[in-house]
Amino acid sequence: NAGVTQTPKFQVLKTGQSMTLQCAQDMNHNSMYWYRQDPGMGLRLIYYSASEGTTDKGEVPNGYNVSRLNKREFSLRLESAAPSQTSVYFCASSAGSKQYFGPGTRLTVT
Amino acid sequence: AQSVAQPEDQVNVAEGNPLTVKCTYSVSGNPYLFWYVQYPNRGLQFLLKYITGDNLVKGSYGFEAEFNKSQTSFHLKKPSALVSDSALYFCAVRRASGTYKYIFGTGTRLKVLA
């Protein structure tokens, strides 16, 4: 039981490049989330998926897209990376009220 | 709109002393309240939650939190701090119904001094 896994762990992009962050959970949870963590800002919700087939915007969705591929997987895509998207990205899943977090992806955009 | 405030960026406490990390919230309707802990270069780990019932909730590693509806607060406490408690602590809130969105505070760094 791996819980929530994220790939890659680290990534450096140049401005304008695109990439997809992958997230998978093996706990059969309905809800999945993408957050970004920035110093002094805490965690901010980018997008979430309450159940397979649905996605909704969070606090800071601009510049991102998501895909809930199936119940296990929820990916986050940056179409044209900007330096302001330099951050640590966390995926989480939940069933009921408790959230389980992945180890994070540290993304640097130069 | 939902919001969470953690008024202290950092809390320092001596090992063996009681600790308190403060959290206040704003949410329409009944709240679900949470505390999470983050160790360096790790994801967040669940500590405890308040859903309903007893205002004092107990969680992992000897932590507890008190829900105070009139003061809209949910402070995290521990009777005797350990050096290993040093970490970043996040308070979070969610409405009890109608949404799956969680709002997190900005975090409080707890430093326990030996």
Coordinates of C-alpha atoms in Angstrom, one line a residue:
Chain A
N1 CA 0.0 0.0 0.0
A2 CA 2.0 3.0 -1.3
G3 CA -0.6 5.6 -0.4
V4 CA -0.2 8.7 -2.6
T5 CA 2.6 8.8 -5.1
Q6 CA 3.9 11.7 -7.2
T7 CA 6.3 11.9 -10.1
P8 CA 8.7 13.5 -10.7
K9 CA 10.2 14.5 -7.4
F10 CA 12.2 17.4 -8.9
Q11 CA 11.9 19.3 -12.2
V12 CA 13.5 22.3 -13.7
L13 CA 11.7 23.9 -16.6
K14 CA 12.5 26.9 -18.8
T15 CA 9.8 29.6 -19.2
G16 CA 7.3 28.5 -21.8
Q17 CA 7.9 24.8 -21.5
S18 CA 5.1 22.4 -20.7
M19 CA 5.0 19.5 -18.3
T20 CA 2.6 17.2 -16.5
L21 CA 2.8 16.2 -12.9
Q22 CA 1.5 12.8 -12.2
C23 CA -0.3 11.6 -9.0
A24 CA -1.7 8.2 -8.2
Q25 CA -3.4 6.8 -5.1
D26 CA -4.1 3.2 -4.2
M27 CA -6.6 3.7 -1.4
N28 CA -9.7 3.8 -3.6
H29 CA -10.4 7.4 -2.5
N30 CA -13.1 9.3 -4.4
S31 CA -11.6 12.8 -4.0
M32 CA -8.2 14.1 -5.1
Y33 CA -6.5 17.5 -4.9
W34 CA -3.6 19.5 -6.2
Y35 CA -2.0 22.2 -4.0
R36 CA 1.0 24.4 -4.2
Q37 CA 3.1 25.4 -1.3
D38 CA 5.0 28.7 -1.3
P39 CA 6.9 30.3 1.6
G40 CA 4.6 32.5 3.7
M41 CA 1.5 31.4 1.7
G42 CA 0.8 28.0 3.1
L43 CA -1.0 25.5 0.9
R44 CA -3.2 26.8 -1.8
L45 CA -5.7 24.7 -3.7
I46 CA -5.2 24.6 -7.4
Y47 CA -7.8 22.1 -8.5
Y48 CA -9.7 19.3 -7.0
S49 CA -11.8 16.3 -8.2
A50 CA -14.6 15.3 -5.9
S51 CA -15.1 12.1 -7.8
E52 CA -14.0 10.3 -11.0
G53 CA -15.2 12.4 -14.0
T54 CA -15.5 15.7 -12.2
T55 CA -13.0 18.5 -11.6
D56 CA -13.3 22.0 -10.1
K57 CA -11.2 25.0 -9.7
G58 CA -9.6 25.9 -6.4
E59 CA -8.1 29.2 -5.2
V60 CA -5.3 29.5 -7.8
P61 CA -6.2 27.6 -11.0
N62 CA -4.8 30.1 -13.6
G63 CA -2.0 28.6 -15.7
Y64 CA -2.9 25.0 -14.8
N65 CA -5.1 22.2 -16.2
V66 CA -6.0 18.9 -14.7
S67 CA -7.2 15.5 -15.8
R68 CA -8.9 12.9 -13.6
L69 CA -7.8 9.9 -15.7
N70 CA -9.6 7.3 -13.6
K71 CA -10.3 6.8 -9.9
R72 CA -6.6 6.3 -9.1
E73 CA -4.9 9.1 -11.1
F74 CA -5.1 12.9 -11.2
S75 CA -2.6 14.8 -13.3
L76 CA -1.7 18.5 -13.3
R77 CA -0.5 20.1 -16.5
L78 CA 1.4 23.3 -16.9
E79 CA 0.9 24.3 -20.6
S80 CA 3.4 27.2 -20.6
A81 CA 5.4 27.4 -17.5
A82 CA 6.2 30.8 -15.9
P83 CA 8.6 31.7 -13.1
S84 CA 5.6 32.4 -10.8
Q85 CA 4.9 28.7 -10.9
T86 CA 8.1 27.8 -9.1
S87 CA 6.8 26.0 -6.1
V88 CA 6.4 22.7 -4.3
Y89 CA 3.3 20.8 -5.6
F90 CA 1.4 18.4 -3.4
C91 CA -1.2 15.9 -4.5
A92 CA -3.7 14.6 -1.9
S93 CA -6.6 12.2 -1.8
S94 CA -9.4 11.7 0.7
A95 CA -12.3 9.6 1.5
G96 CA -14.4 11.1 4.2
S97 CA -12.7 14.1 5.7
K98 CA -9.1 13.1 6.2
Q99 CA -6.6 14.0 3.5
Y100 CA -3.5 11.9 2.6
F101 CA -0.7 13.8 1.0
G102 CA 2.0 12.7 -1.5
P103 CA 5.7 13.5 -1.0
G104 CA 5.6 16.5 -3.3
T105 CA 7.2 17.7 -6.5
R106 CA 9.7 20.6 -6.3
L107 CA 9.4 22.6 -9.6
T108 CA 11.7 25.4 -10.6
V109 CA 10.9 27.5 -13.6
T110 CA 13.8 29.6 -14.9
Chain B
A1 CA -16.0 32.3 2.0
Q2 CA -13.8 30.1 4.1
S3 CA -10.5 31.3 5.6
V4 CA -8.0 30.3 8.2
A5 CA -5.6 32.4 10.2
Q6 CA -2.5 31.3 12.0
P7 CA -1.3 34.5 13.6
E8 CA 2.2 33.3 14.6
D9 CA 4.8 32.5 12.0
Q10 CA 6.9 30.8 14.6
V11 CA 6.5 29.5 18.1
N12 CA 9.5 28.7 20.3
V13 CA 9.0 26.6 23.4
A14 CA 11.4 24.8 25.8
E15 CA 11.4 21.0 25.8
G16 CA 9.1 19.8 28.5
N17 CA 6.9 22.9 28.5
P18 CA 3.4 23.0 27.2
L19 CA 2.9 24.3 23.7
T20 CA 0.0 26.1 21.9
V21 CA -0.2 26.8 18.2
K22 CA -3.1 29.1 17.4
C23 CA -5.7 28.9 14.7
T24 CA -8.9 30.9 14.0
Y25 CA -11.3 30.3 11.1
S26 CA -14.1 31.7 9.2
V27 CA -16.7 29.5 7.5
S28 CA -20.4 29.6 6.8
G29 CA -22.2 26.8 8.4
N30 CA -20.7 24.1 10.5
P31 CA -16.9 23.6 10.1
Y32 CA -14.7 20.6 9.8
L33 CA -11.3 21.5 11.3
F34 CA -8.0 19.9 11.0
W35 CA -4.4 20.0 12.0
Y36 CA -1.6 18.7 9.8
V37 CA 2.2 18.5 10.5
Q38 CA 5.0 18.8 7.9
Y39 CA 8.5 17.6 8.5
P40 CA 11.3 18.9 6.3
N41 CA 11.1 17.7 2.7
R42 CA 8.0 15.7 3.4
G43 CA 4.3 15.8 2.6
L44 CA 1.7 16.8 5.2
Q45 CA 0.6 14.3 7.8
F46 CA -2.7 14.3 9.5
L47 CA -2.7 15.0 13.3
L48 CA -6.3 15.4 14.3
K49 CA -9.7 16.6 13.3
Y50 CA -12.9 18.1 14.7
I51 CA -16.1 17.0 13.1
T52 CA -18.7 17.2 15.8
G53 CA -19.2 16.3 19.5
D54 CA -16.6 16.8 22.2
N55 CA -14.9 20.2 21.8
L56 CA -11.5 18.6 22.9
V57 CA -10.1 16.3 20.3
K58 CA -7.1 14.1 20.8
G59 CA -4.8 13.1 18.0
S60 CA -1.5 11.6 17.1
Y61 CA 1.8 12.0 19.1
G62 CA 0.1 13.4 22.2
F63 CA -1.4 16.4 20.5
E64 CA -4.9 17.7 21.2
A65 CA -7.0 20.7 20.0
E66 CA -9.9 22.6 21.5
F67 CA -12.8 23.7 19.3
N68 CA -14.3 27.0 20.5
K69 CA -17.3 28.0 18.5
S70 CA -17.8 31.4 20.1
Q71 CA -14.2 32.4 19.4
T72 CA -14.0 30.5 16.1
S73 CA -10.8 29.0 17.2
F74 CA -9.1 25.6 17.0
H75 CA -5.8 25.9 18.9
L76 CA -3.4 23.0 18.9
K77 CA -1.9 22.0 22.2
K78 CA 0.5 19.5 23.8
P79 CA 1.2 19.3 27.6
S80 CA 4.9 18.6 27.3
A81 CA 6.8 19.5 24.1
L82 CA 9.5 17.3 22.6
V83 CA 12.4 18.4 20.4
S84 CA 11.1 15.9 17.8
D85 CA 7.9 18.0 17.7
S86 CA 9.8 20.7 15.8
A87 CA 8.1 21.0 12.5
L88 CA 5.7 23.1 10.4
Y89 CA 2.0 22.9 11.5
F90 CA -1.0 23.7 9.4
C91 CA -4.6 24.3 10.4
A92 CA -7.3 23.7 7.8
V93 CA -11.0 24.1 7.5
R94 CA -13.8 22.7 5.3
R95 CA -17.5 23.3 5.4
A96 CA -19.3 20.3 6.7
S97 CA -21.5 20.1 3.7
G98 CA -21.8 21.3 0.1
T99 CA -18.1 21.3 -0.8
Y100 CA -15.0 19.2 -0.8
K101 CA -12.7 22.3 -0.7
Y102 CA -10.2 22.6 2.1
I103 CA -8.6 25.9 3.0
F104 CA -5.2 25.9 4.8
G105 CA -3.6 28.5 7.0
T106 CA -0.1 29.8 6.2
G107 CA 1.5 27.5 8.7
T108 CA 3.3 28.0 12.0
R109 CA 6.8 26.8 12.5
L110 CA 7.3 25.2 15.9
K111 CA 10.7 25.1 17.4
V112 CA 11.3 23.1 20.6
L113 CA 14.5 24.0 22.3
A114 CA 16.5 21.4 24.3

